Amino acid sequence: MTTPRDLLIATLDAAPHPPVEQGDLSLALAGAELLDLLDAEALTLDGDSIVPRLQPALGDPQLDAAATALKRQAPYESVEDWLWRRGRGLYAAYFAGLEKDGLVTRQRHPRFAIRTARTELVDSPDRRRAAERWESDEPVLAALAAALGIHDEPAEDFADRVGDTVVTVVAAVNDAVMELEATRQRRNIEEAAFDNVWRAP
């Protein structure tokens, strides 16, 4: 199991209301990838710049793809730039991986033998491991969840429980999620204003 998969499973299991936006989750998944690559010594951080190191076989297709996607020539990419570049569509890629591995299933309509768009996690060792990590309040997973707004403790409160590199990545995730939400709000205001112009007599 990897931190991105654990984060996705834990988020799906938590079923927060309102649900986490896919774009927000994609950013957090990209941050989780960075943290796993840091832990595997596939990269280091120089300030907020991502400096690639050796490219070990990580045993996970998504993490291997993430390691391959690192920019290996100076000037190196910032954590923020990585989140926006790597995060594009990342939720869909990880969710497809869960489906492929049989960890999620599409619910069937109660009266008809057809599958609906709703999905649910199946009971599995992966789900139980993610739940254990979530319930133990493991600081890396909890800090990423806090950046998504699905943890009671604010993301900045984890600074004394994790290292500086984790703080750097989680802070970047938090900032990117806030920026994306601000963009959504601006778009909603603009669309509402446009609708009002057309409705005006």
mmCIF file of C-alpha atoms in Angstrom:
data_model
loop_
_atom_site.group_PDB
_atom_site.id
_atom_site.type_symbol
_atom_site.label_atom_id
_atom_site.label_comp_id
_atom_site.label_asym_id
_atom_site.label_seq_id
_atom_site.Cartn_x
_atom_site.Cartn_y
_atom_site.Cartn_z
ATOM 1 C CA MET A 1 0.000 0.000 0.000
ATOM 2 C CA THR A 2 1.056 3.579 -0.629
ATOM 3 C CA THR A 3 0.125 6.859 0.996
ATOM 4 C CA PRO A 4 -1.889 8.053 -2.050
ATOM 5 C CA ARG A 5 -3.947 4.852 -2.101
ATOM 6 C CA ASP A 6 -4.417 4.964 1.657
ATOM 7 C CA LEU A 7 -5.529 8.586 1.404
ATOM 8 C CA LEU A 8 -8.021 7.831 -1.374
ATOM 9 C CA ILE A 9 -9.447 4.791 0.419
ATOM 10 C CA ALA A 10 -9.688 6.664 3.732
ATOM 11 C CA THR A 11 -11.414 9.604 2.037
ATOM 12 C CA LEU A 12 -13.909 7.326 0.282
ATOM 13 C CA ASP A 13 -14.515 5.495 3.555
ATOM 14 C CA ALA A 14 -15.014 8.718 5.513
ATOM 15 C CA ALA A 15 -17.647 9.880 2.972
ATOM 16 C CA PRO A 16 -17.459 13.496 4.177
ATOM 17 C CA HIS A 17 -20.339 15.904 3.575
ATOM 18 C CA PRO A 18 -19.962 17.745 1.332
ATOM 19 C CA PRO A 19 -17.763 15.264 -0.526
ATOM 20 C CA VAL A 20 -14.182 16.221 -1.334
ATOM 21 C CA GLU A 21 -13.842 17.766 -4.787
ATOM 22 C CA GLN A 22 -11.927 15.549 -7.203
ATOM 23 C CA GLY A 23 -9.541 18.394 -8.044
ATOM 24 C CA ASP A 24 -8.681 18.887 -4.367
ATOM 25 C CA LEU A 25 -8.103 15.179 -3.925
ATOM 26 C CA SER A 26 -5.913 15.062 -7.036
ATOM 27 C CA LEU A 27 -3.669 17.756 -5.546
ATOM 28 C CA ALA A 28 -3.447 15.878 -2.244
ATOM 29 C CA LEU A 29 -2.658 12.610 -4.057
ATOM 30 C CA ALA A 30 0.213 14.338 -5.888
ATOM 31 C CA GLY A 31 1.489 15.552 -2.510
ATOM 32 C CA ALA A 32 1.175 12.047 -1.070
ATOM 33 C CA GLU A 33 3.223 10.711 -3.977
ATOM 34 C CA LEU A 34 5.980 13.198 -3.182
ATOM 35 C CA LEU A 35 6.025 12.085 0.448
ATOM 36 C CA ASP A 36 6.322 8.417 -0.534
ATOM 37 C CA LEU A 37 9.102 9.269 -3.010
ATOM 38 C CA LEU A 38 10.883 11.206 -0.261
ATOM 39 C CA ASP A 39 10.552 8.218 2.041
ATOM 40 C CA ALA A 40 11.964 5.930 -0.682
ATOM 41 C CA GLU A 41 14.883 8.387 -1.152
ATOM 42 C CA ALA A 42 13.913 8.887 -4.784
ATOM 43 C CA LEU A 43 14.163 12.644 -4.230
ATOM 44 C CA THR A 44 15.098 15.314 -1.717
ATOM 45 C CA LEU A 45 13.820 18.841 -1.183
ATOM 46 C CA ASP A 46 16.090 21.856 -1.454
ATOM 47 C CA GLY A 47 13.828 24.469 0.058
ATOM 48 C CA ASP A 48 10.704 23.880 -1.992
ATOM 49 C CA SER A 49 12.565 22.554 -5.043
ATOM 50 C CA ILE A 50 12.292 18.847 -5.879
ATOM 51 C CA VAL A 51 15.751 17.364 -6.486
ATOM 52 C CA PRO A 52 15.551 13.853 -8.000
ATOM 53 C CA ARG A 53 17.908 11.132 -6.844
ATOM 54 C CA LEU A 54 18.125 7.512 -7.905
ATOM 55 C CA GLN A 55 15.036 5.990 -9.467
ATOM 56 C CA PRO A 56 14.457 2.738 -7.550
ATOM 57 C CA ALA A 57 11.774 0.249 -8.522
ATOM 58 C CA LEU A 58 9.025 1.101 -6.072
ATOM 59 C CA GLY A 59 6.724 -1.847 -6.748
ATOM 60 C CA ASP A 60 3.705 0.351 -7.442
ATOM 61 C CA PRO A 61 2.762 1.467 -10.975
ATOM 62 C CA GLN A 62 1.534 4.906 -9.926
ATOM 63 C CA LEU A 63 4.588 5.669 -7.793
ATOM 64 C CA ASP A 64 6.883 4.385 -10.544
ATOM 65 C CA ALA A 65 5.077 6.722 -12.953
ATOM 66 C CA ALA A 66 5.473 9.591 -10.470
ATOM 67 C CA ALA A 67 9.213 8.936 -10.143
ATOM 68 C CA THR A 68 9.538 8.856 -13.933
ATOM 69 C CA ALA A 69 7.661 12.171 -14.174
ATOM 70 C CA LEU A 70 10.170 14.051 -11.992
ATOM 71 C CA LYS A 71 12.075 16.791 -13.802
ATOM 72 C CA ARG A 72 15.693 15.669 -13.637
ATOM 73 C CA GLN A 73 17.487 18.750 -14.920
ATOM 74 C CA ALA A 74 17.949 22.127 -13.278
ATOM 75 C CA PRO A 75 16.136 24.379 -12.738
ATOM 76 C CA TYR A 76 14.211 21.868 -10.673
ATOM 77 C CA GLU A 77 10.463 21.969 -10.212
ATOM 78 C CA SER A 78 8.881 23.475 -7.111
ATOM 79 C CA VAL A 79 6.529 21.442 -4.953
ATOM 80 C CA GLU A 80 3.670 23.746 -5.971
ATOM 81 C CA ASP A 81 4.376 23.312 -9.685
ATOM 82 C CA TRP A 82 4.544 19.534 -9.202
ATOM 83 C CA LEU A 83 1.155 19.478 -7.505
ATOM 84 C CA TRP A 84 -0.531 21.305 -10.380
ATOM 85 C CA ARG A 85 1.258 19.363 -13.129
ATOM 86 C CA ARG A 86 1.174 15.858 -11.661
ATOM 87 C CA GLY A 87 -2.185 16.355 -9.970
ATOM 88 C CA ARG A 88 -4.102 16.865 -13.197
ATOM 89 C CA GLY A 89 -6.569 13.957 -13.404
ATOM 90 C CA LEU A 90 -4.742 12.011 -10.684
ATOM 91 C CA TYR A 91 -7.918 11.151 -8.769
ATOM 92 C CA ALA A 92 -9.304 9.354 -11.840
ATOM 93 C CA ALA A 93 -6.047 7.418 -12.308
ATOM 94 C CA TYR A 94 -5.950 6.222 -8.703
ATOM 95 C CA PHE A 95 -9.648 5.425 -8.637
ATOM 96 C CA ALA A 96 -9.257 3.377 -11.826
ATOM 97 C CA GLY A 97 -6.455 1.493 -10.075
ATOM 98 C CA LEU A 98 -8.764 0.664 -7.170
ATOM 99 C CA GLU A 99 -11.403 -0.579 -9.621
ATOM 100 C CA LYS A 100 -8.848 -2.679 -11.502
ATOM 101 C CA ASP A 101 -7.708 -4.280 -8.243
ATOM 102 C CA GLY A 102 -11.296 -5.018 -7.218
ATOM 103 C CA LEU A 103 -11.225 -2.670 -4.231
ATOM 104 C CA VAL A 104 -14.325 -0.743 -5.305
ATOM 105 C CA THR A 105 -17.468 -1.966 -6.964
ATOM 106 C CA ARG A 106 -20.397 -0.269 -8.598
ATOM 107 C CA GLN A 107 -23.635 -0.657 -6.689
ATOM 108 C CA ARG A 108 -26.577 -2.357 -8.332
ATOM 109 C CA HIS A 109 -29.997 -0.778 -8.541
ATOM 110 C CA PRO A 110 -32.176 -2.373 -5.843
ATOM 111 C CA ARG A 111 -35.020 -3.143 -8.264
ATOM 112 C CA PHE A 112 -33.181 -3.698 -11.527
ATOM 113 C CA ALA A 113 -30.170 -5.795 -12.504
ATOM 114 C CA ILE A 114 -28.166 -2.788 -13.659
ATOM 115 C CA ARG A 115 -25.168 -1.099 -12.169
ATOM 116 C CA THR A 116 -25.564 2.460 -10.982
ATOM 117 C CA ALA A 117 -22.979 5.250 -10.965
ATOM 118 C CA ARG A 118 -22.586 4.914 -7.198
ATOM 119 C CA THR A 119 -19.553 3.020 -5.987
ATOM 120 C CA GLU A 120 -18.602 1.453 -2.695
ATOM 121 C CA LEU A 121 -15.431 0.044 -1.183
ATOM 122 C CA VAL A 122 -15.293 -3.696 -0.741
ATOM 123 C CA ASP A 123 -13.923 -5.295 2.396
ATOM 124 C CA SER A 124 -10.263 -6.025 1.722
ATOM 125 C CA PRO A 125 -6.876 -6.110 3.458
ATOM 126 C CA ASP A 126 -6.019 -2.826 1.702
ATOM 127 C CA ARG A 127 -9.113 -1.154 3.091
ATOM 128 C CA ARG A 128 -8.403 -2.458 6.584
ATOM 129 C CA ARG A 129 -4.780 -1.257 6.467
ATOM 130 C CA ALA A 130 -5.882 2.206 5.323
ATOM 131 C CA ALA A 131 -8.493 2.254 8.090
ATOM 132 C CA GLU A 132 -5.884 1.306 10.688
ATOM 133 C CA ARG A 133 -3.615 4.102 9.515
ATOM 134 C CA TRP A 134 -6.526 6.548 9.586
ATOM 135 C CA GLU A 135 -7.808 5.481 12.992
ATOM 136 C CA SER A 136 -4.320 5.580 14.539
ATOM 137 C CA ASP A 137 -4.099 9.231 13.436
ATOM 138 C CA GLU A 138 -0.852 8.528 11.605
ATOM 139 C CA PRO A 139 0.541 12.079 11.187
ATOM 140 C CA VAL A 140 1.372 12.101 7.456
ATOM 141 C CA LEU A 141 -2.030 10.754 6.405
ATOM 142 C CA ALA A 142 -3.806 12.918 8.971
ATOM 143 C CA ALA A 143 -1.968 16.063 7.825
ATOM 144 C CA LEU A 144 -2.960 15.443 4.192
ATOM 145 C CA ALA A 145 -6.562 14.814 5.276
ATOM 146 C CA ALA A 146 -6.481 18.075 7.243
ATOM 147 C CA ALA A 147 -5.339 19.920 4.124
ATOM 148 C CA LEU A 148 -8.449 18.509 2.428
ATOM 149 C CA GLY A 149 -10.638 19.694 5.299
ATOM 150 C CA ILE A 150 -11.682 16.188 6.389
ATOM 151 C CA HIS A 151 -9.721 16.031 9.636
ATOM 152 C CA ASP A 152 -10.679 17.792 12.852
ATOM 153 C CA GLU A 153 -7.147 19.077 13.464
ATOM 154 C CA PRO A 154 -5.912 21.880 11.141
ATOM 155 C CA ALA A 155 -3.027 20.986 8.842
ATOM 156 C CA GLU A 156 -0.656 23.469 10.512
ATOM 157 C CA ASP A 157 -1.109 21.703 13.872
ATOM 158 C CA PHE A 158 0.876 18.717 12.580
ATOM 159 C CA ALA A 159 4.120 20.692 12.256
ATOM 160 C CA ASP A 160 5.534 19.330 15.516
ATOM 161 C CA ARG A 161 4.636 15.726 14.622
ATOM 162 C CA VAL A 162 6.307 15.501 11.206
ATOM 163 C CA GLY A 163 9.608 16.597 9.662
ATOM 164 C CA ASP A 164 10.281 19.830 7.804
ATOM 165 C CA THR A 165 9.972 18.203 4.378
ATOM 166 C CA VAL A 166 6.522 16.850 5.214
ATOM 167 C CA VAL A 167 5.506 20.308 6.476
ATOM 168 C CA THR A 168 6.701 21.837 3.190
ATOM 169 C CA VAL A 169 4.677 19.392 1.075
ATOM 170 C CA VAL A 170 1.518 19.540 3.200
ATOM 171 C CA ALA A 171 1.633 23.352 3.306
ATOM 172 C CA ALA A 172 1.877 23.402 -0.502
ATOM 173 C CA VAL A 173 -1.101 21.022 -0.751
ATOM 174 C CA ASN A 174 -3.078 23.216 1.633
ATOM 175 C CA ASP A 175 -2.268 26.367 -0.371
ATOM 176 C CA ALA A 176 -3.114 24.695 -3.696
ATOM 177 C CA VAL A 177 -6.462 23.418 -2.384
ATOM 178 C CA MET A 178 -7.317 26.910 -1.122
ATOM 179 C CA GLU A 179 -6.320 28.422 -4.479
ATOM 180 C CA LEU A 180 -8.483 25.930 -6.355
ATOM 181 C CA GLU A 181 -11.450 26.703 -4.093
ATOM 182 C CA ALA A 182 -10.959 30.445 -4.682
ATOM 183 C CA THR A 183 -10.969 29.771 -8.439
ATOM 184 C CA ARG A 184 -14.226 27.817 -8.111
ATOM 185 C CA GLN A 185 -15.843 30.622 -6.148
ATOM 186 C CA ARG A 186 -14.768 33.220 -8.729
ATOM 187 C CA ARG A 187 -16.160 31.065 -11.526
ATOM 188 C CA ASN A 188 -19.467 30.627 -9.684
ATOM 189 C CA ILE A 189 -19.762 34.379 -9.148
ATOM 190 C CA GLU A 190 -18.992 35.074 -12.809
ATOM 191 C CA GLU A 191 -21.515 32.479 -13.980
ATOM 192 C CA ALA A 192 -24.170 33.864 -11.643
ATOM 193 C CA ALA A 193 -23.512 37.390 -12.921
ATOM 194 C CA PHE A 194 -23.742 36.159 -16.524
ATOM 195 C CA ASP A 195 -27.051 34.423 -15.787
ATOM 196 C CA ASN A 196 -28.412 37.601 -14.209
ATOM 197 C CA VAL A 197 -27.545 39.629 -17.327
ATOM 198 C CA TRP A 198 -29.582 37.236 -19.492
ATOM 199 C CA ARG A 199 -32.488 37.214 -17.058
ATOM 200 C CA ALA A 200 -32.650 40.994 -16.817
ATOM 201 C CA PRO A 201 -35.709 42.498 -18.571
#
